[in-house]
PDB file of C-alpha atoms in Angstrom:
ATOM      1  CA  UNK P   1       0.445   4.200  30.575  1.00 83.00           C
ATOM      2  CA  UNK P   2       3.989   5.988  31.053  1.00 91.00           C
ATOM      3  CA  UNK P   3       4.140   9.173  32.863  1.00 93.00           C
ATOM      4  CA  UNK P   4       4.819  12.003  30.621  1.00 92.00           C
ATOM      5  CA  UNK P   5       8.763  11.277  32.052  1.00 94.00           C
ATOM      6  CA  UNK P   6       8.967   8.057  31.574  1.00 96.00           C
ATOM      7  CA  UNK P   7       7.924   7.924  28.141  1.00 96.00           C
ATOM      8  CA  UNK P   8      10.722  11.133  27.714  1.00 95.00           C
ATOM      9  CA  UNK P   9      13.100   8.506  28.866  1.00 96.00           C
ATOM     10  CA  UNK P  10      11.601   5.864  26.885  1.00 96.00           C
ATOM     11  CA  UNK P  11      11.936   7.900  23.525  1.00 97.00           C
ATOM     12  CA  UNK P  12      15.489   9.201  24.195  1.00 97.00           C
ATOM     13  CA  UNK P  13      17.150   5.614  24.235  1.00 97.00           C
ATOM     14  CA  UNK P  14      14.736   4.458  21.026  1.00 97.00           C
ATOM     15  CA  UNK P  15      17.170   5.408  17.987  1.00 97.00           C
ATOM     16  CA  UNK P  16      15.926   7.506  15.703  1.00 98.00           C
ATOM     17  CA  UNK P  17      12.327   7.879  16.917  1.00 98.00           C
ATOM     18  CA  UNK P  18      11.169  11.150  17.826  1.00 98.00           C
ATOM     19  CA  UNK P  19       7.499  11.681  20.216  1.00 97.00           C
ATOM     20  CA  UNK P  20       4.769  13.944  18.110  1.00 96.00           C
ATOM     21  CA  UNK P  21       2.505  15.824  19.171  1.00 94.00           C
ATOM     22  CA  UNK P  22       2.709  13.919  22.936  1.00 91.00           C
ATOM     23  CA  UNK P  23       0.694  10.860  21.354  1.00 94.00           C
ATOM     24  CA  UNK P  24       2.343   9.661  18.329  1.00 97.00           C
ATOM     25  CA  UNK P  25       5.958   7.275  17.887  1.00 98.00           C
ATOM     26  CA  UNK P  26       7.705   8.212  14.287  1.00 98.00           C
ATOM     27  CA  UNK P  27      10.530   7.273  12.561  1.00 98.00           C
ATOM     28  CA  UNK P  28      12.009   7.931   9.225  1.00 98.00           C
ATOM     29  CA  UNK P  29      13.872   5.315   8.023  1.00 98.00           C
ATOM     30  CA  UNK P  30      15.927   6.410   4.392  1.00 98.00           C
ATOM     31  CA  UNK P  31      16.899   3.853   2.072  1.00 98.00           C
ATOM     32  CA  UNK P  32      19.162   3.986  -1.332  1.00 97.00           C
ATOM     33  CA  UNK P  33      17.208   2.570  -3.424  1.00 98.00           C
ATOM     34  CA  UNK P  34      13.320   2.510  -3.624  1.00 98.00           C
ATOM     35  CA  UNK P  35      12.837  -1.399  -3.948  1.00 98.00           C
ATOM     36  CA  UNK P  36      14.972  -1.887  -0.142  1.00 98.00           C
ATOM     37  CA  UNK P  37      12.142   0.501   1.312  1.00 98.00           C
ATOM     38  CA  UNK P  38       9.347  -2.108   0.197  1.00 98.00           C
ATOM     39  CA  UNK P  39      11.234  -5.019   1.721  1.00 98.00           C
ATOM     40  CA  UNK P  40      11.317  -3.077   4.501  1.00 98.00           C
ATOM     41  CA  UNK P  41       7.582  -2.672   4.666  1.00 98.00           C
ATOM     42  CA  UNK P  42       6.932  -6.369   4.089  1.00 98.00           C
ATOM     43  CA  UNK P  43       9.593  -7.066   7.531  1.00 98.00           C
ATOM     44  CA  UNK P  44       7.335  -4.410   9.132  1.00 98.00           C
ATOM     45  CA  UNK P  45       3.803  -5.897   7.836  1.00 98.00           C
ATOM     46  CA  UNK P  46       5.027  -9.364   9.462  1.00 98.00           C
ATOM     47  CA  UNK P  47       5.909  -7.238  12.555  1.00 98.00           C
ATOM     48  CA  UNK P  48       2.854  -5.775  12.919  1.00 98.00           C
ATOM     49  CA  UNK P  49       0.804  -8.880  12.369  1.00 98.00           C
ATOM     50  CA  UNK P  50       2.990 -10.586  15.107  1.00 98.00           C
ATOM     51  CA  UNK P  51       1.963  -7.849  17.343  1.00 97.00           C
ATOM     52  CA  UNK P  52      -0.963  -7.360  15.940  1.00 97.00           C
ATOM     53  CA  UNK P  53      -0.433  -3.894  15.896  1.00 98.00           C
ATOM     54  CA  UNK P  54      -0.215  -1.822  12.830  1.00 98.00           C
ATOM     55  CA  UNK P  55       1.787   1.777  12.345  1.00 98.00           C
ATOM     56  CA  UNK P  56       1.008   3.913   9.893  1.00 98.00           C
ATOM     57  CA  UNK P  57       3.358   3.399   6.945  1.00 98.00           C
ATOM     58  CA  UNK P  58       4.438   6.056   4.202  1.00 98.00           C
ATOM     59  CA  UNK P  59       6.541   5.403   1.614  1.00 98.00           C
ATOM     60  CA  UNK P  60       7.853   8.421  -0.072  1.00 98.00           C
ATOM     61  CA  UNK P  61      10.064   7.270  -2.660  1.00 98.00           C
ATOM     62  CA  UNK P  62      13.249   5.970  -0.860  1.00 98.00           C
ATOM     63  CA  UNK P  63      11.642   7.443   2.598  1.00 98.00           C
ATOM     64  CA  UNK P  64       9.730   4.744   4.695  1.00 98.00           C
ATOM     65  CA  UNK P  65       7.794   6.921   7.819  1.00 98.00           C
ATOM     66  CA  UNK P  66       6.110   4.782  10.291  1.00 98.00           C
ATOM     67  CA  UNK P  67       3.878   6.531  13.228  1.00 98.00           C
ATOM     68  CA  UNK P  68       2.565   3.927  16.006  1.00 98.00           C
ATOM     69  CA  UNK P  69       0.590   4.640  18.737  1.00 98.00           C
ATOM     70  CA  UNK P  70      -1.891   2.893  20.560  1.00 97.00           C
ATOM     71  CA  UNK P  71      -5.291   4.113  20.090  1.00 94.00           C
ATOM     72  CA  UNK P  72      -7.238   2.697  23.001  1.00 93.00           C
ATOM     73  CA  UNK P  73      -4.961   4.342  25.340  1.00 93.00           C
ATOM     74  CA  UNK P  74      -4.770   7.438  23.065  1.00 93.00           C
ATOM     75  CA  UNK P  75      -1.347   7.649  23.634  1.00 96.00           C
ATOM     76  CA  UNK P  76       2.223   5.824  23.374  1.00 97.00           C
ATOM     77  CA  UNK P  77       2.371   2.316  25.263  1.00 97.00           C
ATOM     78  CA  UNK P  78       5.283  -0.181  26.541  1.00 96.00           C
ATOM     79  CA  UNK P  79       3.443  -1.858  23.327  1.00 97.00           C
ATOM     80  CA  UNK P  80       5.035   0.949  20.879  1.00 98.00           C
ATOM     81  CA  UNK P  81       7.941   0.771  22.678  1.00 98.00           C
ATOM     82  CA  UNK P  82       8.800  -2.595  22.382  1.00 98.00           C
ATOM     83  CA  UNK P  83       7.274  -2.635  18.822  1.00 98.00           C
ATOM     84  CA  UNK P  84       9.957   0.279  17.310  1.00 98.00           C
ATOM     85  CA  UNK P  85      12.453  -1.730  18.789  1.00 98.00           C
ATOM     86  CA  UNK P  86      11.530  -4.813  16.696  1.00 98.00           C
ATOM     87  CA  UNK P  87      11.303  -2.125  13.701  1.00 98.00           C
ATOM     88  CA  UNK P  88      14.725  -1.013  13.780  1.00 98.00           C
ATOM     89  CA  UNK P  89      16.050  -4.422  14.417  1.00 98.00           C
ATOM     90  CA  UNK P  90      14.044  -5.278  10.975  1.00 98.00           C
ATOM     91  CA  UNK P  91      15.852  -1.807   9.679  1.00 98.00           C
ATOM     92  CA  UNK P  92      19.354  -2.779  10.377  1.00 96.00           C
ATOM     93  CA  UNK P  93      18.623  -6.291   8.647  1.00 94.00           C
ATOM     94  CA  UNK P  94      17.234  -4.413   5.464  1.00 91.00           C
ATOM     95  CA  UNK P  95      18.738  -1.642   4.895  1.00 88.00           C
TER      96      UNK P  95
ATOM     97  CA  UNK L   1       0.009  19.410 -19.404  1.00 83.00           C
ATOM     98  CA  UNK L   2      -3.878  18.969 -19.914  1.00 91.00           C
ATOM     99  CA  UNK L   3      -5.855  22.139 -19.532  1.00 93.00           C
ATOM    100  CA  UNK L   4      -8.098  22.095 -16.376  1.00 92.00           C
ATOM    101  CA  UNK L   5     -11.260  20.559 -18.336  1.00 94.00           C
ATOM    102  CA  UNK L   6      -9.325  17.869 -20.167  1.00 96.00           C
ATOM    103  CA  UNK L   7      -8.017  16.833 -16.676  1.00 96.00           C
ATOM    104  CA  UNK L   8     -11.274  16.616 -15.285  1.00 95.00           C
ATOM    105  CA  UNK L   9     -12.672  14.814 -17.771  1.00 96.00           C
ATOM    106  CA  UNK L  10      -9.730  12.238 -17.655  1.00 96.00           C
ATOM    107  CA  UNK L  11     -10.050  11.795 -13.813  1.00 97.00           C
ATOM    108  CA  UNK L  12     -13.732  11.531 -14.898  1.00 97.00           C
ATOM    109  CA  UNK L  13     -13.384   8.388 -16.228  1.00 97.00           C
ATOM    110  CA  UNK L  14     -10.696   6.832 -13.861  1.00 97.00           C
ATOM    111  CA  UNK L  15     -12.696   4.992 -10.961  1.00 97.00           C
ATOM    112  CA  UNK L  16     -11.826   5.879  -7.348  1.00 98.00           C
ATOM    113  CA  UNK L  17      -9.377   8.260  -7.910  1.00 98.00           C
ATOM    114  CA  UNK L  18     -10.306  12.228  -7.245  1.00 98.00           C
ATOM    115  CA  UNK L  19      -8.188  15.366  -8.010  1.00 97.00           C
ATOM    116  CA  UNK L  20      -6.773  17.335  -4.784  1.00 96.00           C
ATOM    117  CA  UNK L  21      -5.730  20.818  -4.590  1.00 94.00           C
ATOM    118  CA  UNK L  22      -6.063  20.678  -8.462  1.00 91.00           C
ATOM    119  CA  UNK L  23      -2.232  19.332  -8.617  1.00 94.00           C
ATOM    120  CA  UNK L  24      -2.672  15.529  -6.705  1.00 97.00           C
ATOM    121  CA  UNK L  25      -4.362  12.472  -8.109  1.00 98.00           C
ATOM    122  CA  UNK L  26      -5.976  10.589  -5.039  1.00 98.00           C
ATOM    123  CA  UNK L  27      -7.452   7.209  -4.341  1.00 98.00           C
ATOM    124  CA  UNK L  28      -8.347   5.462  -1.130  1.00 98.00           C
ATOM    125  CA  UNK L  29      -8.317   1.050  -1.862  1.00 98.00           C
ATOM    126  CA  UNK L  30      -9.674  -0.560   0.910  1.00 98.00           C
ATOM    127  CA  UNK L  31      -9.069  -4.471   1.878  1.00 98.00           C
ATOM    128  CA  UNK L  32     -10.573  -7.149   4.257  1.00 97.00           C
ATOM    129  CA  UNK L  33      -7.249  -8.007   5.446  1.00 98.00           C
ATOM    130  CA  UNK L  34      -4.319  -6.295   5.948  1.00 98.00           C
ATOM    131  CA  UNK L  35      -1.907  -8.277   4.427  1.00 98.00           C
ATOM    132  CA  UNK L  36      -4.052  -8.118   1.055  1.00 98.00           C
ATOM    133  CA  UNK L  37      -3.091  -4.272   1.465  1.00 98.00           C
ATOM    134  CA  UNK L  38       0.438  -5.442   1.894  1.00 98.00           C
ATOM    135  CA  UNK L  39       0.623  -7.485  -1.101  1.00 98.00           C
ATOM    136  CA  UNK L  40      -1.169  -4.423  -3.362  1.00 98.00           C
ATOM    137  CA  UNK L  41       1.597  -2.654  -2.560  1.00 98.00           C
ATOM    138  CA  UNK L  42       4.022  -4.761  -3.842  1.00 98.00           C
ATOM    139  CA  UNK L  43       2.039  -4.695  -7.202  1.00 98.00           C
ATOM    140  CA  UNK L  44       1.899  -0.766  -7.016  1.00 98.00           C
ATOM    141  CA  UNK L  45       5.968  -0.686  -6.661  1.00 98.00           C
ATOM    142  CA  UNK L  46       6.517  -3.042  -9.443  1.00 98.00           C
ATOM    143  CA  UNK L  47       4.288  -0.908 -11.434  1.00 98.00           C
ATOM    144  CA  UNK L  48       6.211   2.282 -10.359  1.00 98.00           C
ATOM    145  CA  UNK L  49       9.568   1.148 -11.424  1.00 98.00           C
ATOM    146  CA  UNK L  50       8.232   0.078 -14.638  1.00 98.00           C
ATOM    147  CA  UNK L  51       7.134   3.741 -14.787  1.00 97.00           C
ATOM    148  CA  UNK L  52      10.101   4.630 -13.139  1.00 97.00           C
ATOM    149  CA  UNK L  53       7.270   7.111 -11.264  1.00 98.00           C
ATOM    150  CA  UNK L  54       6.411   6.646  -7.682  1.00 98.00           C
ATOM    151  CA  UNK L  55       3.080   7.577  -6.242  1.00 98.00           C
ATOM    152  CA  UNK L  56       2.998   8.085  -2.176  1.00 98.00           C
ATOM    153  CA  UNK L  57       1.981   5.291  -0.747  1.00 98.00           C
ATOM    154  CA  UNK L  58      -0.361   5.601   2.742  1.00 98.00           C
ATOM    155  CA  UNK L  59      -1.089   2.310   4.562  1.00 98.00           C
ATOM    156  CA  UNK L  60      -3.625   2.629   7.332  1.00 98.00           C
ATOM    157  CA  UNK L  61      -4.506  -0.722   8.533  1.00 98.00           C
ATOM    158  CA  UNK L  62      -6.510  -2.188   5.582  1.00 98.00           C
ATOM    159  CA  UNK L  63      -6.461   0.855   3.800  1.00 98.00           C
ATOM    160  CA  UNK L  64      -3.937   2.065   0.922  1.00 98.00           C
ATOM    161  CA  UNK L  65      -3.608   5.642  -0.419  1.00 98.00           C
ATOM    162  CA  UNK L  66      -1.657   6.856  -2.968  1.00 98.00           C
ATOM    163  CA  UNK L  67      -1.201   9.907  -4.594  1.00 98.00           C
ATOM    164  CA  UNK L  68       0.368  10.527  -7.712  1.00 98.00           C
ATOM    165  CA  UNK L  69       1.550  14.146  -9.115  1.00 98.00           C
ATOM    166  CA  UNK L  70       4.408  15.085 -11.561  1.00 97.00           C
ATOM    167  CA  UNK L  71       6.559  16.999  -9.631  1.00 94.00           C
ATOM    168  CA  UNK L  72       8.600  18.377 -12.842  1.00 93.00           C
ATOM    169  CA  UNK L  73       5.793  19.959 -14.109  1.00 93.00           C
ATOM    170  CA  UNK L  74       3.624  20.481 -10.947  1.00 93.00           C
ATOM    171  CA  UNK L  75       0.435  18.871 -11.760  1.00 96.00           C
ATOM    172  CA  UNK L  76      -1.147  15.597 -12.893  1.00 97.00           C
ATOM    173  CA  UNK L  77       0.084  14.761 -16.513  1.00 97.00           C
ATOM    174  CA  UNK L  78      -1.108  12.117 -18.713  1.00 96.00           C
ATOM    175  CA  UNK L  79       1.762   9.607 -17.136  1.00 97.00           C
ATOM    176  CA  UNK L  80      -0.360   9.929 -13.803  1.00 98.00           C
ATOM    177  CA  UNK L  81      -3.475   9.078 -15.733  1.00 98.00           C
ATOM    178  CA  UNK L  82      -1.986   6.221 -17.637  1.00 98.00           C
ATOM    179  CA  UNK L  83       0.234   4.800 -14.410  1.00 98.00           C
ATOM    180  CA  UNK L  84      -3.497   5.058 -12.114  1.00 98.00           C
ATOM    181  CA  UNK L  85      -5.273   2.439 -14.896  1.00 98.00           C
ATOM    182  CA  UNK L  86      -2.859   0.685 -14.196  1.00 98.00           C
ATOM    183  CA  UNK L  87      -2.877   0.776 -10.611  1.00 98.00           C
ATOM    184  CA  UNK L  88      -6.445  -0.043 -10.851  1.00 98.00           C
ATOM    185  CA  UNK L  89      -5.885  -3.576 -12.722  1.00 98.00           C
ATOM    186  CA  UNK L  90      -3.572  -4.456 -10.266  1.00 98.00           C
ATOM    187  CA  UNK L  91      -6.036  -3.340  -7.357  1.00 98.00           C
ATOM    188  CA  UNK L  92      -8.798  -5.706  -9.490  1.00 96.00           C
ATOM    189  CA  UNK L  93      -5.988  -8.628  -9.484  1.00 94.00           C
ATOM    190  CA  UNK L  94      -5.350  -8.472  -5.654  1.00 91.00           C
ATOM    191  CA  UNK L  95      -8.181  -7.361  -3.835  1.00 88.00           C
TER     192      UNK L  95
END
């Protein structure tokens, strides 16, 4: 696990994703049109079956919000880390 | 808008899905996989822009929520009720 520091750090150089309530990774990613925001969500679904690790998805209209943490450390991980980089990687291919 | 009996009567009949907060029409499908969840929703957004109405849609690991209000007049209208039979074939279809 990061120190409550390092994962400060971690977060402030991950664009876009803000730390909640200590334990949780979100993003909000927007989109102009509803039908981008599901291909989106299929880029992340093969994401998180790669790393077989699954965010919470919302879609909200033309809002996609993902949350990842990792539950058996009750906390944020390297594994989220490197995971919401992969995520906005799939972002700036979909958008 | 339906008066507060003929909206419980129509949820009634509509399996899985329960009224929240007497404004939100809720239901929980649950998958063996995760990608089965993933491909659902694909059927629910086709069937939202064919509506041109768009539920919130939760994915939790094999689970998908959605929740479908109209927002113009603040409660569940008979498009929710007609768009969640719908919803419901395509759960039968994919599941």
């Amino acid at each position: 696990m990061f120190t409550e520091q390092e994962l400060l750090e971690q977060v402030a150089k991950l664009d876009g994703w803000k730390l909640k309530d200590g334990r949780l990774l979100v993003r909000k990613y927007s989109f102009n049109e509803f039908m981008k925001g599901i291909a989106f969500v299929g880029e992340v679904a093969a994401i998180s079956e790669a790393f077989d690790h699954h965010p919470r998805i919302t879609i909200d209209y033309k809002t996609v919000t993902l949350e990842l943490t990792t539950k058996e450390e009750e906390g944020v991980t390297s594994l989220d880390i490197r995971q919401a980089y992969g995520l906005n990687e799939a972002y700036e291919r979909t958008r």
